[in-house]
Coordinates of C-alpha atoms and ligand atoms in Angstrom, one line a residue:
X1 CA -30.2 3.0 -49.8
X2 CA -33.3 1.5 -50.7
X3 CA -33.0 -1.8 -49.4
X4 CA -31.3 -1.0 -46.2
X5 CA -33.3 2.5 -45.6
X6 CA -32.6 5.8 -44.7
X7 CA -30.5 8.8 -46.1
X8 CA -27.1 8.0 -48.5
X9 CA -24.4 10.2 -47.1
X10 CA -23.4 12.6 -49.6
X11 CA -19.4 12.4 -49.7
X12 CA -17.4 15.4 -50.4
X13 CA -14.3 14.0 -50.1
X14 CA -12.0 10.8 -49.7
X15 CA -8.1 10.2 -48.7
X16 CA -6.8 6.6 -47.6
X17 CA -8.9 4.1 -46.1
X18 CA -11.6 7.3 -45.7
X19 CA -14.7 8.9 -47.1
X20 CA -16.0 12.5 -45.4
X21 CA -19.7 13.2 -46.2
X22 CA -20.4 16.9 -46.6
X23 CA -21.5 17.3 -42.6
X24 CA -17.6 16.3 -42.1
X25 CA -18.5 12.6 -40.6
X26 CA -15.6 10.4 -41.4
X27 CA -16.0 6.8 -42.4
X28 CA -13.7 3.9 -42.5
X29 CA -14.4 2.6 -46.5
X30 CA -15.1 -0.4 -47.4
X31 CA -17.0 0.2 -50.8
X32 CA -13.7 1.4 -52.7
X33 CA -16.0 3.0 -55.2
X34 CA -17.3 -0.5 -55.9
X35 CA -14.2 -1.7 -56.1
X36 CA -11.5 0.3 -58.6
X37 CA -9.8 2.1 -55.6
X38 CA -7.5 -0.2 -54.2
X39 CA -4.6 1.6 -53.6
X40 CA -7.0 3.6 -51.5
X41 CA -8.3 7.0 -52.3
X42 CA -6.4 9.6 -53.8
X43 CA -3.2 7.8 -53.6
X44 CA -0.1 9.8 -54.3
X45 CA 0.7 7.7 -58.0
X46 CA -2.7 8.5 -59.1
X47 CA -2.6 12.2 -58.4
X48 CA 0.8 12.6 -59.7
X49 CA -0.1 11.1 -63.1
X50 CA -3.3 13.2 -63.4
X51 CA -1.7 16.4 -62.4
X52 CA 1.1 16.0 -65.5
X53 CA -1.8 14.4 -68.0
X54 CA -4.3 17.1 -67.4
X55 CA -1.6 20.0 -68.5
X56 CA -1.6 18.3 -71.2
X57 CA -5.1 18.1 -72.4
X58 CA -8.1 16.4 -71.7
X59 CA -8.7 14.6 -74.9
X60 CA -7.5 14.2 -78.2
X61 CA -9.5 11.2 -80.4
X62 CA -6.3 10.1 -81.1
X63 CA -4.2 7.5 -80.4
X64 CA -1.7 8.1 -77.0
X65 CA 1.6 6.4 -76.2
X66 CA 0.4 6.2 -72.7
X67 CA -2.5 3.7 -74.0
X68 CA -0.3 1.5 -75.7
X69 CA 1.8 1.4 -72.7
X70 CA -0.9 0.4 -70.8
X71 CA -2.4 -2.0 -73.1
X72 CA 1.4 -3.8 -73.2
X73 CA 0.9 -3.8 -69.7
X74 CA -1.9 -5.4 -69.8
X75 CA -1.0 -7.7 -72.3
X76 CA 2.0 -8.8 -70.3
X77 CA 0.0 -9.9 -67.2
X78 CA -3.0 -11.7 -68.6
X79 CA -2.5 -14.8 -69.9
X80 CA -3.8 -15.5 -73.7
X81 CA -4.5 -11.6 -74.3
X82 CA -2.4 -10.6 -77.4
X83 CA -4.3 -6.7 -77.8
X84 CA -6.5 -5.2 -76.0
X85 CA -9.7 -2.7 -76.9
X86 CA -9.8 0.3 -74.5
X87 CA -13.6 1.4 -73.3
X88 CA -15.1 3.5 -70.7
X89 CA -17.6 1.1 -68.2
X90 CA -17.6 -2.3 -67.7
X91 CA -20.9 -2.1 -69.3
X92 CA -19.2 -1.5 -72.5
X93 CA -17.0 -4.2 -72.0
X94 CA -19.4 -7.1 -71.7
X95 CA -21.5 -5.6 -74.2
X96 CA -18.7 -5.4 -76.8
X97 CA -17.3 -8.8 -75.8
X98 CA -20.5 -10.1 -76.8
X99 CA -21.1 -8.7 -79.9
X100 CA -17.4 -10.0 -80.4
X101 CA -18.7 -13.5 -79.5
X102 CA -21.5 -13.3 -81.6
X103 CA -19.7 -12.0 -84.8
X104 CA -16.9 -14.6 -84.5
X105 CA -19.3 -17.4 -84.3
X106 CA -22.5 -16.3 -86.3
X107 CA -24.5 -17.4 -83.4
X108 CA -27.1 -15.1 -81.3
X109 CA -27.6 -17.0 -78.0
X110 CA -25.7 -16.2 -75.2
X111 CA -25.4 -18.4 -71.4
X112 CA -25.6 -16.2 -68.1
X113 CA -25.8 -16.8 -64.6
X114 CA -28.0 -15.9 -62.2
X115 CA -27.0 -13.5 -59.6
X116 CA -23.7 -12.4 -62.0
X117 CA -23.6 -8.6 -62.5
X118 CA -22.5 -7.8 -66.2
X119 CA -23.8 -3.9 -66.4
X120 CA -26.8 -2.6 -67.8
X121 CA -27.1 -3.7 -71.5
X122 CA -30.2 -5.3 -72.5
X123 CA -28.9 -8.7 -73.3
X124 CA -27.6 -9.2 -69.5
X125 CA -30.6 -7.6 -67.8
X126 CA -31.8 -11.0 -66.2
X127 CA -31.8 -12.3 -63.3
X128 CA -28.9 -10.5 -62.7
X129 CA -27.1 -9.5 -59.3
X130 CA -26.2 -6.4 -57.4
X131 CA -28.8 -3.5 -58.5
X132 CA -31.5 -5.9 -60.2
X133 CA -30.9 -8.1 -57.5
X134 CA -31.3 -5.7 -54.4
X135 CA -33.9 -4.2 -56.1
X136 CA -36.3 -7.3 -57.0
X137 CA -35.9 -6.4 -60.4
X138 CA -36.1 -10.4 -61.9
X139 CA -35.5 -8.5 -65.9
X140 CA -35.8 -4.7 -66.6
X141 CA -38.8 -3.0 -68.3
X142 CA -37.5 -1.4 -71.3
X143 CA -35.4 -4.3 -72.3
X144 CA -37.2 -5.7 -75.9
X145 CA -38.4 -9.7 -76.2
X146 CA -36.6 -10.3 -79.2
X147 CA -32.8 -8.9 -77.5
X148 CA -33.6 -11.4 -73.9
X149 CA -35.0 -14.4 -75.9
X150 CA -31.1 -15.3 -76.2
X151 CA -30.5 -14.9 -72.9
X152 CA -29.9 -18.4 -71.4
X153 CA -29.9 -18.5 -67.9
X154 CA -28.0 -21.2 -66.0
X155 CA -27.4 -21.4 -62.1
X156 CA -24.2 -20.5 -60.6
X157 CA -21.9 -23.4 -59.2
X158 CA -24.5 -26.0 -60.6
X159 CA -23.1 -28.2 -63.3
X160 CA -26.3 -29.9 -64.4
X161 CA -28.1 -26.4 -65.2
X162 CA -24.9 -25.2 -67.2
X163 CA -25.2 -28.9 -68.7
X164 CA -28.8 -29.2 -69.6
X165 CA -28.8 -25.5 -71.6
X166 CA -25.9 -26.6 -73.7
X167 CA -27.3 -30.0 -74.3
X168 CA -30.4 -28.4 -75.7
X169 CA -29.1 -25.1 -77.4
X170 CA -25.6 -26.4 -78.5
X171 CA -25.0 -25.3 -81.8
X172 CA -26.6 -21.8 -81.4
X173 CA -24.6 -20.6 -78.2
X174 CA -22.0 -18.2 -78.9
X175 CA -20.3 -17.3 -75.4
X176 CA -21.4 -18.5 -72.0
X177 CA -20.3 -15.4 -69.6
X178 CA -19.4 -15.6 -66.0
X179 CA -18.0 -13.7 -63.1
X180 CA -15.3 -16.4 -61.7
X181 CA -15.7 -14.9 -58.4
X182 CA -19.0 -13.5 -58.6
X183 CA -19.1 -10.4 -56.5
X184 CA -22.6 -9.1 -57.5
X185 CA -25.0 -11.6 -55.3
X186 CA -22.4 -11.2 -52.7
X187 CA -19.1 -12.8 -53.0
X188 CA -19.7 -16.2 -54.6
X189 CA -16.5 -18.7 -56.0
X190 CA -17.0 -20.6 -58.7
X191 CA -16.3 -24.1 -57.8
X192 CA -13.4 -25.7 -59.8
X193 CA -15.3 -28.4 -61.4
X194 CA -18.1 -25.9 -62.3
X195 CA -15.6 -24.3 -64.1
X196 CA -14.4 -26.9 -65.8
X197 CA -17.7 -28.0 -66.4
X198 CA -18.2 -24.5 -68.3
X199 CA -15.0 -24.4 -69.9
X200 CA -15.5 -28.4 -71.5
X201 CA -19.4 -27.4 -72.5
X202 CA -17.9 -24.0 -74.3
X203 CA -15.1 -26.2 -75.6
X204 CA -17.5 -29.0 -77.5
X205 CA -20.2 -26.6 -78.6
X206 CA -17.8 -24.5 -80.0
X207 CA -18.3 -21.4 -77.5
X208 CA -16.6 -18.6 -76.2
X209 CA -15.7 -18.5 -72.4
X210 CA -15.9 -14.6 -71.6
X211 CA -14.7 -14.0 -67.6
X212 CA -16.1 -10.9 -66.9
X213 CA -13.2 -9.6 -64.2
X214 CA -14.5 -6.1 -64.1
X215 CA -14.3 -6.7 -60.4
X216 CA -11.8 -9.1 -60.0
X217 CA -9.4 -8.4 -62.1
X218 CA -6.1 -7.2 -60.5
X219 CA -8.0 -7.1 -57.6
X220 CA -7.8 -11.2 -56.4
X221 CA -4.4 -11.5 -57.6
X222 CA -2.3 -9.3 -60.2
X223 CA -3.9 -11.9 -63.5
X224 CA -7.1 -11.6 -61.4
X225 CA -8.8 -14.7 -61.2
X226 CA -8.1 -16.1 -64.4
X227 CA -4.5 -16.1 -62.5
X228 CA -5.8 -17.4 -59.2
X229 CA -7.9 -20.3 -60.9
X230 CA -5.5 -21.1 -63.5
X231 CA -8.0 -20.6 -66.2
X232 CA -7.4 -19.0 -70.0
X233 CA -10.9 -17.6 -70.9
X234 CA -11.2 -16.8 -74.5
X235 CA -12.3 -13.3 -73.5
X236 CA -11.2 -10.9 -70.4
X237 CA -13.3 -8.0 -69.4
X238 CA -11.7 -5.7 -67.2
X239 CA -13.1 -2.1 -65.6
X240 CA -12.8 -0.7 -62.3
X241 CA -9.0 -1.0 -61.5
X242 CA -8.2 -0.6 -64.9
X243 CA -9.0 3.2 -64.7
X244 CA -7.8 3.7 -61.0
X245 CA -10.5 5.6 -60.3
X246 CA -11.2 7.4 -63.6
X247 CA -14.1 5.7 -66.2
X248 CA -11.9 3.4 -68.2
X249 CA -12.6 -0.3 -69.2
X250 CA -11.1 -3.2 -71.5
X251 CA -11.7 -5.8 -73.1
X252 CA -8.7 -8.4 -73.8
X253 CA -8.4 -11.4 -76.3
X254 CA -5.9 -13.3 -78.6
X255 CA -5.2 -11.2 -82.0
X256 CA -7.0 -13.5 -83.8
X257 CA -10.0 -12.5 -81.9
X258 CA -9.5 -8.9 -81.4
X259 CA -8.8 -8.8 -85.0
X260 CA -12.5 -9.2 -85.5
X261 CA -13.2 -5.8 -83.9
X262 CA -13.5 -2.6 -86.9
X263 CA -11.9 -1.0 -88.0
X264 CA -9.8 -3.7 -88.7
X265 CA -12.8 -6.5 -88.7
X266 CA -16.1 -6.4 -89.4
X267 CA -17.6 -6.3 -85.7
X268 CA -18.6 -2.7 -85.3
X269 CA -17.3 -0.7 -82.0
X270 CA -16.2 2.7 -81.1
X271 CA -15.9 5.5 -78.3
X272 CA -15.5 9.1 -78.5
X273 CA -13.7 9.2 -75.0
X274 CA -12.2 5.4 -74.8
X275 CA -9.0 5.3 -73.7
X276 CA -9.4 8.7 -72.7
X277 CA -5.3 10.2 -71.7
X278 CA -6.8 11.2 -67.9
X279 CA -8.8 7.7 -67.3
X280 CA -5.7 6.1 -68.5
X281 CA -2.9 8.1 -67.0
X282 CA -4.9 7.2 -63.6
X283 CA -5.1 3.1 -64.7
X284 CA -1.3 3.1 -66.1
X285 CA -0.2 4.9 -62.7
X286 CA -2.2 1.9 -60.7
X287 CA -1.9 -0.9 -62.8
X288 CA 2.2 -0.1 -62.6
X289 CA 1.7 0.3 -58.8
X290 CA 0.3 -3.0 -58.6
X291 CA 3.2 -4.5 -61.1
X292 CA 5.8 -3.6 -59.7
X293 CA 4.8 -4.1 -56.0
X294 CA 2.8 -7.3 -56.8
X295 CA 4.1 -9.7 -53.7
X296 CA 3.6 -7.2 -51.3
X297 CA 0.1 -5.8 -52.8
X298 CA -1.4 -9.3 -52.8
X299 CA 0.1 -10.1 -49.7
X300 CA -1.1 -7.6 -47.7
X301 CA -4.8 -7.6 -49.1
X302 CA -4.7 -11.4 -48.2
X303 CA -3.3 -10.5 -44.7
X304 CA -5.6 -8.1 -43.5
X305 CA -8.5 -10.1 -45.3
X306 CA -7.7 -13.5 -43.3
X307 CA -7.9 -11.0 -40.5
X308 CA -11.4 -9.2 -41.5
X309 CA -12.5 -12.6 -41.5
X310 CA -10.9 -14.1 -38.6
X311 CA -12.4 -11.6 -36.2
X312 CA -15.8 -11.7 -38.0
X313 CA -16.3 -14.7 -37.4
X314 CA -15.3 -15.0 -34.1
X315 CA -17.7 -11.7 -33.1
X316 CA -20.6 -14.2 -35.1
X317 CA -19.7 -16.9 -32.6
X318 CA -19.8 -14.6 -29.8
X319 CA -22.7 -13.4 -30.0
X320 CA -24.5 -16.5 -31.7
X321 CA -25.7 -15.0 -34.9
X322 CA -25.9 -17.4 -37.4
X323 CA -24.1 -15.8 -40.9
X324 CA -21.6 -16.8 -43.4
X325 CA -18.7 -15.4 -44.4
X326 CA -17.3 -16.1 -47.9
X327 CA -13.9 -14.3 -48.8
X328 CA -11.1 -14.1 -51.7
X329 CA -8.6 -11.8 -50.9
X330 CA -9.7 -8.9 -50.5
X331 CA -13.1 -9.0 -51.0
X332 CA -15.7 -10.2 -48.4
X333 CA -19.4 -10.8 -47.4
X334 CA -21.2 -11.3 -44.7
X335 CA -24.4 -13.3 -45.2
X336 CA -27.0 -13.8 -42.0
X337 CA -28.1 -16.8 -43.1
X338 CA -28.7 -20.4 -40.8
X339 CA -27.6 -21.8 -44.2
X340 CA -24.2 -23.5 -43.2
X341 CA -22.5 -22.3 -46.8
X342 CA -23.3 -19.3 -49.5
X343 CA -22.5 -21.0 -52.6
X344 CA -25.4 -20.0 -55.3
X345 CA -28.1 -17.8 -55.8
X346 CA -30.7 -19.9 -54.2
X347 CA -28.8 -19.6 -51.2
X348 CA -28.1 -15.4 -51.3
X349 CA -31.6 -15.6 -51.8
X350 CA -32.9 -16.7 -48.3
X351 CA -30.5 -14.3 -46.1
X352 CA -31.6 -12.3 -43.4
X353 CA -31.6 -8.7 -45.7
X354 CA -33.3 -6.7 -42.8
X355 CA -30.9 -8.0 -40.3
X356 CA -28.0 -6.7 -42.9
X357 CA -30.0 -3.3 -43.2
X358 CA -29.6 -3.1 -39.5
X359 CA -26.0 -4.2 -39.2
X360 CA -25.4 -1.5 -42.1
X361 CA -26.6 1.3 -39.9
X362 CA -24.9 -0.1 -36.7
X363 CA -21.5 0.2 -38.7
X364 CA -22.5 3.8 -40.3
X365 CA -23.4 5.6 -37.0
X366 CA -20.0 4.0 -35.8
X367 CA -18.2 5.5 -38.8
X368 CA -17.8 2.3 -40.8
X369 CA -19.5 2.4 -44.2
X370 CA -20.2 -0.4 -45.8
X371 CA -21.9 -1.2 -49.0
X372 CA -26.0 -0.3 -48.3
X373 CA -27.0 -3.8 -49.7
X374 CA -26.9 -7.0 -48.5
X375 CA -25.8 -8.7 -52.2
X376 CA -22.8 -6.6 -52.5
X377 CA -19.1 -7.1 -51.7
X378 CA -16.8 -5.4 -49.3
X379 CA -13.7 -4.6 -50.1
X380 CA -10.3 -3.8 -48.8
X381 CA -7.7 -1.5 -50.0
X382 CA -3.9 -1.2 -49.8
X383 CA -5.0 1.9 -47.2
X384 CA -6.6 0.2 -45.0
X385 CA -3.9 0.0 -41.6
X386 CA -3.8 -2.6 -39.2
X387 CA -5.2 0.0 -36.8
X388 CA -7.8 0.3 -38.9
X389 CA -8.7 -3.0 -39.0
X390 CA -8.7 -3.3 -35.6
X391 CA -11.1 -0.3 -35.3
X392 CA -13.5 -1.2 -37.8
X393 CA -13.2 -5.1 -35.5
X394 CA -14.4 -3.5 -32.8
X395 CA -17.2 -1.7 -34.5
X396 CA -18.3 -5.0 -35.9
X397 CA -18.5 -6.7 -32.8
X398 CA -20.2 -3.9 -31.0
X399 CA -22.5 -3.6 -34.2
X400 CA -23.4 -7.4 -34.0
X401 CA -23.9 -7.2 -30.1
X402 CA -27.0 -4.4 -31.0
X403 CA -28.5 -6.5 -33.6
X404 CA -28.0 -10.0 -32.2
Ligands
PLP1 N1 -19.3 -6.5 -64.5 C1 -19.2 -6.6 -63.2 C2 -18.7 -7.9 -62.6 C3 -19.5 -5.5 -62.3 O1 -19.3 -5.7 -61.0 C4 -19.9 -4.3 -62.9 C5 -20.3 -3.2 -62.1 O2 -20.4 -3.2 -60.9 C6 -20.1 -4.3 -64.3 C7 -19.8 -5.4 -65.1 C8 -20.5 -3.0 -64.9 O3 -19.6 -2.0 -64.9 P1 -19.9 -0.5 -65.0 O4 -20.7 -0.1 -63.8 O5 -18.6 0.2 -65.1 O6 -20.7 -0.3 -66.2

């Protein structure tokens, strides 16, 4: 709550398309924990599967059927992934994917965007988005000289920066790592010929592409946005949905790749609790969910999405409050800017943050919570009614009348 002020609500419990905070306020969610819960909370599949896995034990350190049904899962929706590495944060996902990239290619420097999110391991701790970003935090204290020296930074959706670093460090990049839909400076879409511009530079310098889809993976489509972009990135990194609410991450490559990883390869990971039975009794159950309703899941986020941003916009126009609002699927911002379009970091950069932190309180007295920062994405779940919608509508449009 720093950056929008006041108290966080303590939460004591969720159901649906709600959060209660221990005074027994409800609140429409649109945080989804950040984004894994998006079947809603507590959904039925998830607590079923966690009530038979926990009889069972808690943890063994040993290999489960249930993970290597979920890694075939897995493997069977994403495109190029032949195995799969189970983890327990996204954190631990881009920070093993890297030391994957570097130990496949014998190189140490690595190309990252600004305002992309990759979690809190030293080599990503610049310039990066969501907590860094709301907090003015340009690079961490903590993190040492020697780790961030080879840490390029290039700007999102701009060719020519992602150009000029590869024309200069060719030969000792070994991954260039973005979030296709970048959710952590707000909701951001990479451009199609930025990403090809990344995918050809990767390609000649002999690089690895590593999509970092810890938020966007089953989320924008079912093969996240790999799926929705067409794209075959050398390396998936997958988190939030993956463990339906539980600590679970992934990362996902071709064997040849993965094969890399110890114990079979000399790349050194390991986790006492990855691929822990609860965290992935709670993914399977989602990730199955998802599966096997897929048309109708992706559907219905994209319906009531269209319609999130539909009405937005139309309250903005209302009440002449110049904003933007960028959207894929289910995922949306809202950016009080006079900038006609939100498109890179530059451009989160100059919104309108105090009128957010006002518009954020307006929606939390009217029991609408919504993410307390101004760079972060809202998102939808399969819980979320039409009736729903239409309450948290009228909120908005009420909310933008008191800060207009
Ligand atoms: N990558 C992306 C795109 C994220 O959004 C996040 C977290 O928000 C992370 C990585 C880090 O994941 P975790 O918080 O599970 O460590």
């Amino acid at each position: 709550f720093s950056s929008v002020g006041g108290i966080p609500r303590f939460i004591e419990r969720a159901k649906g398309a709600y959060v209660y905070d221990i005074e027994g306020k409800q609140y429409t969610d649109y945080i989804a924990s950040w984004g894994p819960m998006i079947l809603g909370h507590a959904p039925e599949v998830v607590r079923q599967a966690l009530q038979e896995a926990i009889v069972k034990g808690s943890s063994f350190g040993a290999p489960t059927l249930a993970e290597t049904e979920l890694a075939k899962l897995i493997v069977s929706i994403l495109p190029g992934v032949q195995k799969i590495r189970m983890l327990n944060s996204g954190t631990e996902a881009l920070m093993t994917a890297l030391r994957l990239a570097r130990g496949v290619t014998g190189r140490d420097k690595i190309v990252k965007f600004e305002g992309c999110y990759h979690g809190h391991s030293d080599s990503f701790l610049l310039k990066a988005g969501s907590g860094p970003l709301t907090l003015g935090m340009a690079s961490s204290k903590g993190v040492p000289k020697d780790v961030i020296k080879h840490t390029l930074v290039a700007s999102y959706n701009n060719r020519a920066s992602v150009e000029a670093i590869f024309g200069e460090h060719s030969s000792s990049i070994a991954a260039i790592v973005l979030e296709p839909i970048c959710g952590n400076m707000g909701v951001i879409a990479a451009e199609n010929a930025f990403l090809d511009c990344v995918f050809d530079c990767a390609k000649k310098a002999g690089a690895l592409v590593i999509f970092d889809e810890v938020m966007t993976g089953f989320r924008v489509a079912l093969g996240g946005a790999a799926q929705l972009f067409k794209r075959k990135p050398d390396i998936y990194c997958l988190g939030k949905i993956i463990g339906g609410g539980l600590p679970a991450a992934a990362i996902g490559a071709s064997s040849s790749l993965m094969q890399a990883l110890a114990p079979e390869g000399p790349v050194y990971q390991a986790g006492t609790l990855s691929g822990n039975p609860l965290a992935v009794a709670a993914g399977l159950a989602t990730l199955k969910f998802l599966q096997q309703n897929a048309q109708q899941v992706y559907q219905k986020l994209e319906r009531i999405g269209a319609r999130v941003e539909s009405s937005l916009l139309a309250s903005l126009k209302k009440h002449a409050i110049p904003a933007v609002v960028n959207r894929v699927g289910s995922m949306f911002t809202v950016f009080f800017t006079n900038l006609p379009s939100v498109n890179t970091y530059n451009d989160v950069r100059s919104i309108d943050t105090k009128r957010y932190a006002r518009f954020f309180h307006a929606m939390l007295k009217r029991g609408h919570a919504l993410p307390p920062s101004a760079y972060e994405a809202c998102f939808l779940s399969l819980a979320h009614s039409d009736e729903d919608i239409k309450r948290s509508m009228l909120a908005f449009d009420e909310s933008l009348a008191e800060i207009s």
